[in-house]
Tab-separated table of C-alpha atoms in Angstrom:
chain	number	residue	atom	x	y	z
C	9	UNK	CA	118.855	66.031	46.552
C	10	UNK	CA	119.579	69.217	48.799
C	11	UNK	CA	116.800	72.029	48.202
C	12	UNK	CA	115.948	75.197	49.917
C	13	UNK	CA	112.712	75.105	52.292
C	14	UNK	CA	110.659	78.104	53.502
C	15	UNK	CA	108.212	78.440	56.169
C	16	UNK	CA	105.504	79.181	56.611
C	17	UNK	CA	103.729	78.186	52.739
C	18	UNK	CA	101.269	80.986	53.411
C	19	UNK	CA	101.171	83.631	56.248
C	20	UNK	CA	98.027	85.637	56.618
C	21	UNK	CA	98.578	89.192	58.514
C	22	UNK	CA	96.952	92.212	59.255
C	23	UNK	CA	98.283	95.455	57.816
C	24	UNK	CA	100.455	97.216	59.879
C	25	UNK	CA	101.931	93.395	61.351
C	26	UNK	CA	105.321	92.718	61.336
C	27	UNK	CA	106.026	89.219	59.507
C	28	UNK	CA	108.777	87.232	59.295
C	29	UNK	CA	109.452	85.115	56.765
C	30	UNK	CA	111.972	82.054	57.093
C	31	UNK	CA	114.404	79.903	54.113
C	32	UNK	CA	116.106	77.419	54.935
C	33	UNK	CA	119.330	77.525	51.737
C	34	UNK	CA	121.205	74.459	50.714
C	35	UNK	CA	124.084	73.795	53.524
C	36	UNK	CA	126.800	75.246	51.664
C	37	UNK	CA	126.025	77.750	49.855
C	38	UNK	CA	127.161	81.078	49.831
C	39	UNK	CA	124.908	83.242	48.697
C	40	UNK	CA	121.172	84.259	49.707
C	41	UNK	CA	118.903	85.622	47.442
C	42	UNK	CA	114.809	87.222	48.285
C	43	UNK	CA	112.367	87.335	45.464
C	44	UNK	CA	108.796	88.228	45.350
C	45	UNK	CA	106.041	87.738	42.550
C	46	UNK	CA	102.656	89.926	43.233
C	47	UNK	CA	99.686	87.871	41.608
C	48	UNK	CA	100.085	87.483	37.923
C	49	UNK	CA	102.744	89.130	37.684
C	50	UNK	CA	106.492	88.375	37.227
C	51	UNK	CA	109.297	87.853	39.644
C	52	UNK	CA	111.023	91.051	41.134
C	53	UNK	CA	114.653	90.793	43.435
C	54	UNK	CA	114.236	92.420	46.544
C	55	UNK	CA	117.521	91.888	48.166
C	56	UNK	CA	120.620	89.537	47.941
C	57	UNK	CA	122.994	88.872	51.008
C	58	UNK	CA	126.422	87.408	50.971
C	59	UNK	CA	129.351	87.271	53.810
C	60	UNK	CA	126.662	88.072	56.429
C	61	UNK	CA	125.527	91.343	54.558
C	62	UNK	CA	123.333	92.825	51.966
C	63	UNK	CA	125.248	92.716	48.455
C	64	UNK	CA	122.673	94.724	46.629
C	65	UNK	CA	118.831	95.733	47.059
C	66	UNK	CA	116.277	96.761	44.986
C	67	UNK	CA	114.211	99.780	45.120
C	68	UNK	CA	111.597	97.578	46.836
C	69	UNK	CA	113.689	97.002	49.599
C	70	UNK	CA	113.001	99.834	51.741
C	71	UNK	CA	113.399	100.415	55.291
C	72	UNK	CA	110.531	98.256	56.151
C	73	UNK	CA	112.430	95.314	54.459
C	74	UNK	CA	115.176	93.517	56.748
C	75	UNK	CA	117.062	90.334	56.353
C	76	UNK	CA	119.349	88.344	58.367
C	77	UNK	CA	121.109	85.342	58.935
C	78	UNK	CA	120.548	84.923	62.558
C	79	UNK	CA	122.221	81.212	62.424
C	80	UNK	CA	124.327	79.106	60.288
C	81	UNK	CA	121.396	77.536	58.602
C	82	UNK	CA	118.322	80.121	58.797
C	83	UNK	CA	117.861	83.417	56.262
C	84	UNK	CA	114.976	85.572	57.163
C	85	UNK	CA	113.011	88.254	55.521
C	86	UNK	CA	111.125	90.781	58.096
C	87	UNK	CA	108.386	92.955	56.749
C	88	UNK	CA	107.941	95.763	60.038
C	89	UNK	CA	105.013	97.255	59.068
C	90	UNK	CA	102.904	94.962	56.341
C	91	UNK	CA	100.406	97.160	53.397
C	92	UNK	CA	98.258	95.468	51.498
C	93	UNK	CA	100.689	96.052	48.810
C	94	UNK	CA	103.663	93.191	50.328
C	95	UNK	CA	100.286	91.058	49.671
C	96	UNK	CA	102.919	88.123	46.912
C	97	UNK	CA	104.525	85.393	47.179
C	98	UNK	CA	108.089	85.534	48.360
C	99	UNK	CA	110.622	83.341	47.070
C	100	UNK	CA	114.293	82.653	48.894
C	101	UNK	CA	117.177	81.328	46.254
C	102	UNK	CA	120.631	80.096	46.906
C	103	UNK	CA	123.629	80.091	44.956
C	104	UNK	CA	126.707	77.920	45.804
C	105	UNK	CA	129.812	80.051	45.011
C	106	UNK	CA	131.300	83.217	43.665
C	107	UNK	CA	131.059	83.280	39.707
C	108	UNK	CA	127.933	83.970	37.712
C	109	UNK	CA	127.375	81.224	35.877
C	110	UNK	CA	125.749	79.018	38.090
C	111	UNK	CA	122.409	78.660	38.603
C	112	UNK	CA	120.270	79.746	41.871
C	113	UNK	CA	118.033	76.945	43.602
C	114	UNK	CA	114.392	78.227	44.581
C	115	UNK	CA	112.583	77.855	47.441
C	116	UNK	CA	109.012	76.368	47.154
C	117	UNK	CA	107.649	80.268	48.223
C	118	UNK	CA	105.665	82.071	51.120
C	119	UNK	CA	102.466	83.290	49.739
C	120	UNK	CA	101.590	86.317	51.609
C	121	UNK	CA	98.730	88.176	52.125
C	122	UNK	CA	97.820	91.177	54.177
C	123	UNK	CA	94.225	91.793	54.705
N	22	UNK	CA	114.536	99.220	31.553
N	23	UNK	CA	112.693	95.580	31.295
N	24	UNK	CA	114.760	92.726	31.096
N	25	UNK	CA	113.922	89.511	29.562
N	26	UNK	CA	110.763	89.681	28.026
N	27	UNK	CA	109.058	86.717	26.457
N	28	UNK	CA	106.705	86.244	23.954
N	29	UNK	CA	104.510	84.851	23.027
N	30	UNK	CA	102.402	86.129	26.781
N	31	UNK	CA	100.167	82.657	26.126
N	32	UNK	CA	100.842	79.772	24.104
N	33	UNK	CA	97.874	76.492	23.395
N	34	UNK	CA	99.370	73.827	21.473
N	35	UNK	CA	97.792	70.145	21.111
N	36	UNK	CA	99.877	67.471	23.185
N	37	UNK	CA	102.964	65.971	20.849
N	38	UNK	CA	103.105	69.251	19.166
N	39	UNK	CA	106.221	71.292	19.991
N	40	UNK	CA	106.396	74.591	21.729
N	41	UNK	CA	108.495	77.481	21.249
N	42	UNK	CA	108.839	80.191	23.440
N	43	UNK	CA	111.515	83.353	23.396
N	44	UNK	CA	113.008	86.025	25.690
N	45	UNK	CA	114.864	89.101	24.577
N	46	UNK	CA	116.573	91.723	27.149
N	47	UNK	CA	118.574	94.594	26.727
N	48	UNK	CA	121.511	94.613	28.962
N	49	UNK	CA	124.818	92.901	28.286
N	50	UNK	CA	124.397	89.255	30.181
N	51	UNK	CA	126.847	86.758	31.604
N	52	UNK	CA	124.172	83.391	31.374
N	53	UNK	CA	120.270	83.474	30.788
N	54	UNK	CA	118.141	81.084	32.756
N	55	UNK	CA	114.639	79.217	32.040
N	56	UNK	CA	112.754	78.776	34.857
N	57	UNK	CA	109.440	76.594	34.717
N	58	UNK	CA	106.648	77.573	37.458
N	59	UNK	CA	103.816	75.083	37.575
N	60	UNK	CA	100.553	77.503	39.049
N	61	UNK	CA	101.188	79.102	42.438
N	62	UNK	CA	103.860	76.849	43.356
N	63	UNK	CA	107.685	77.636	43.382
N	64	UNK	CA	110.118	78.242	40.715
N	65	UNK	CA	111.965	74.478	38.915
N	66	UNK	CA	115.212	75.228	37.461
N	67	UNK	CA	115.197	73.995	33.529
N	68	UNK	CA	118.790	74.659	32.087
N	69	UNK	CA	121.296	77.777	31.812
N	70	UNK	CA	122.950	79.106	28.764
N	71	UNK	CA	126.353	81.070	28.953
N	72	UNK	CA	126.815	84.350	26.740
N	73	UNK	CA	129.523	82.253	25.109
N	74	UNK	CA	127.375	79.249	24.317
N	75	UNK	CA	124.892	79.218	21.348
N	76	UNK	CA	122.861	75.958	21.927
N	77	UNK	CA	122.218	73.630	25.008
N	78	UNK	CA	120.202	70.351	25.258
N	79	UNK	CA	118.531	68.980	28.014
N	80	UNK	CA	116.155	65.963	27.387
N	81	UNK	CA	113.052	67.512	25.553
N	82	UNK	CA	114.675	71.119	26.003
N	83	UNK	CA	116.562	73.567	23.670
N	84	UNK	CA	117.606	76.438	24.332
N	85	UNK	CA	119.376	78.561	22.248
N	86	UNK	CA	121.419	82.224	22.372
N	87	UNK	CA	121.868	84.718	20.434
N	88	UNK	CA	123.460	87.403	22.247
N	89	UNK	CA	123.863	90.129	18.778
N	90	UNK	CA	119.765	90.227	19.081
N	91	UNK	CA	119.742	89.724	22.973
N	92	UNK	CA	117.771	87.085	22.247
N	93	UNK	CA	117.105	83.429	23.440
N	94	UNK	CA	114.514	80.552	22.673
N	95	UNK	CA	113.200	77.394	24.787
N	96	UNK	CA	111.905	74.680	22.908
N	97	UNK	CA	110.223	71.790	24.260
N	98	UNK	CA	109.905	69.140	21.869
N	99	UNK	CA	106.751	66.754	21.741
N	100	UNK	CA	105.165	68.675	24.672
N	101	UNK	CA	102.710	66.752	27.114
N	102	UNK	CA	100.095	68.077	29.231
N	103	UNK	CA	102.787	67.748	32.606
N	104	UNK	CA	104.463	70.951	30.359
N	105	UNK	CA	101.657	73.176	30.886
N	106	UNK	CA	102.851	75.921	33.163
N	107	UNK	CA	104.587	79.739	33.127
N	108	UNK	CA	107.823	79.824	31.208
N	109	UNK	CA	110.093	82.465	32.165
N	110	UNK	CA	114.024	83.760	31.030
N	111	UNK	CA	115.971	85.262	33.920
N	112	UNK	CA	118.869	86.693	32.685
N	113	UNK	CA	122.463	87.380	34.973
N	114	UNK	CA	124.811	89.324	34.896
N	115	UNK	CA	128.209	90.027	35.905
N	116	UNK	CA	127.580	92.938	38.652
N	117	UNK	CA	128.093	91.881	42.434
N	118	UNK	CA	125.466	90.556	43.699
N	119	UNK	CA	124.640	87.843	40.826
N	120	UNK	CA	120.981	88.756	40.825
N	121	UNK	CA	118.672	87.313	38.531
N	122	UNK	CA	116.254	89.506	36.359
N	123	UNK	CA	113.225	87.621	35.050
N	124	UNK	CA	110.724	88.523	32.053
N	125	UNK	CA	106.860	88.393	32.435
N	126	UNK	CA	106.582	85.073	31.259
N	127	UNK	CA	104.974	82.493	28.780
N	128	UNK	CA	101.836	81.079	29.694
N	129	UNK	CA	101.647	77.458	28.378
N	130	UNK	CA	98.947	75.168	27.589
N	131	UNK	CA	99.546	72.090	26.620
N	132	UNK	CA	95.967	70.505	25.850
N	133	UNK	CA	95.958	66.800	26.081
């Protein structure tokens, strides 16, 4: 069965490191989805990205947040500048076509943490 | 706003026993989600529910909707201890992007 993948399972950085987290999305889907989950707490969209641009962001998403889609297979997160706050796990999801009701397929997550 | 809140936050219930959980939000939705999420690890996919359906099955699962109290519930009928995990609701809808909005969560125990 086709699943999303991300690498690396857990990154360890220093604050003020860039990261760069990588997904993997099922072949042909369409749409590209970041999530994130601090510790005990619930799971927040950050950004989702459709015909090779962001469709909507979060207030999370702020300038230190990019994404791209630098192939036809890889979707990456970049954190510039890491604070102790990005410390979460980040989760990539992928939905196959245009129409709400269908459901998103999670990655396994990136736990990050910045010391 | 918060969106999709369930309750109860923690549930312990004796293996065979059944466990309920529910969500509620406050926003008009297009489908709610229940997403299962085993400690640390990723998110598992458990069924969707469309704003125009009232009941779904899958397997052990039921979910039902009841979109005049913005309300749904997961039921998970003669529960083993592989069921203990976080519950959560994630509800959708119809704005551009598709983007899924998820509650805090039920914390389940299922005690063998």
């Amino acid at each position: 069965e086709p699943e999303v993948t991300q690498t690396p399972s857990h990154q360890v950085t220093q604050m003020g490191q860039e990261v760069i987290l990588r997904c993997v999305p099922i072949s042909n889907h369409l749409y590209f989805y970041w999530y994130r989950q601090i510790l005990g707490q619930k799971v927040e969209f950050l950004v989702s990205f459709y015909n090779n641009e962001i469709s909507e962001k979060s207030e999370i998403f702020d300038d230190q947040f990019s994404v791209e889609r630098p192939d036809g297979s890889n979707f990456t997160l970049k954190i510039r500048s890491t604070k102790l706050e990005d410390s979460a796990m980040y989760f990539c999801a992928s939905r196959a076509t245009p129409g709400v009701n269908n459901e998103q397929f999670f990655g396994p997550g990136t736990r990050l943490t910045v010391l | 706003s918060q969106q999709g809140e369930e309750d109860p936050q923690a549930l312990s219930i004796q293996e065979g026993e059944n466990a309920t959980m529910n969500c509620s939000y406050k926003t008009s939705i297009n489908n709610l989600q229940w997403y299962r999420q085993n400690s640390g690890r990723g998110l598992v996919h458990l069924i969707l529910i469309r704003s125009n359906e009232r009941e779904k099955h899958s397997g052990r699962l039921r979910v039902t909707l009841d979109t005049s109290k913005k309300s749904s519930s997961l039921l998970i009928t003669a529960s083993r201890a592989a069921d203990t995990a976080s519950y959560f609701c994630a509800t959708a809808r119809g704005d551009s992007s598709y983007k899924l909005i998820f509650g805090n969560g039920t914390r389940l125990l299922v005690r063998p």
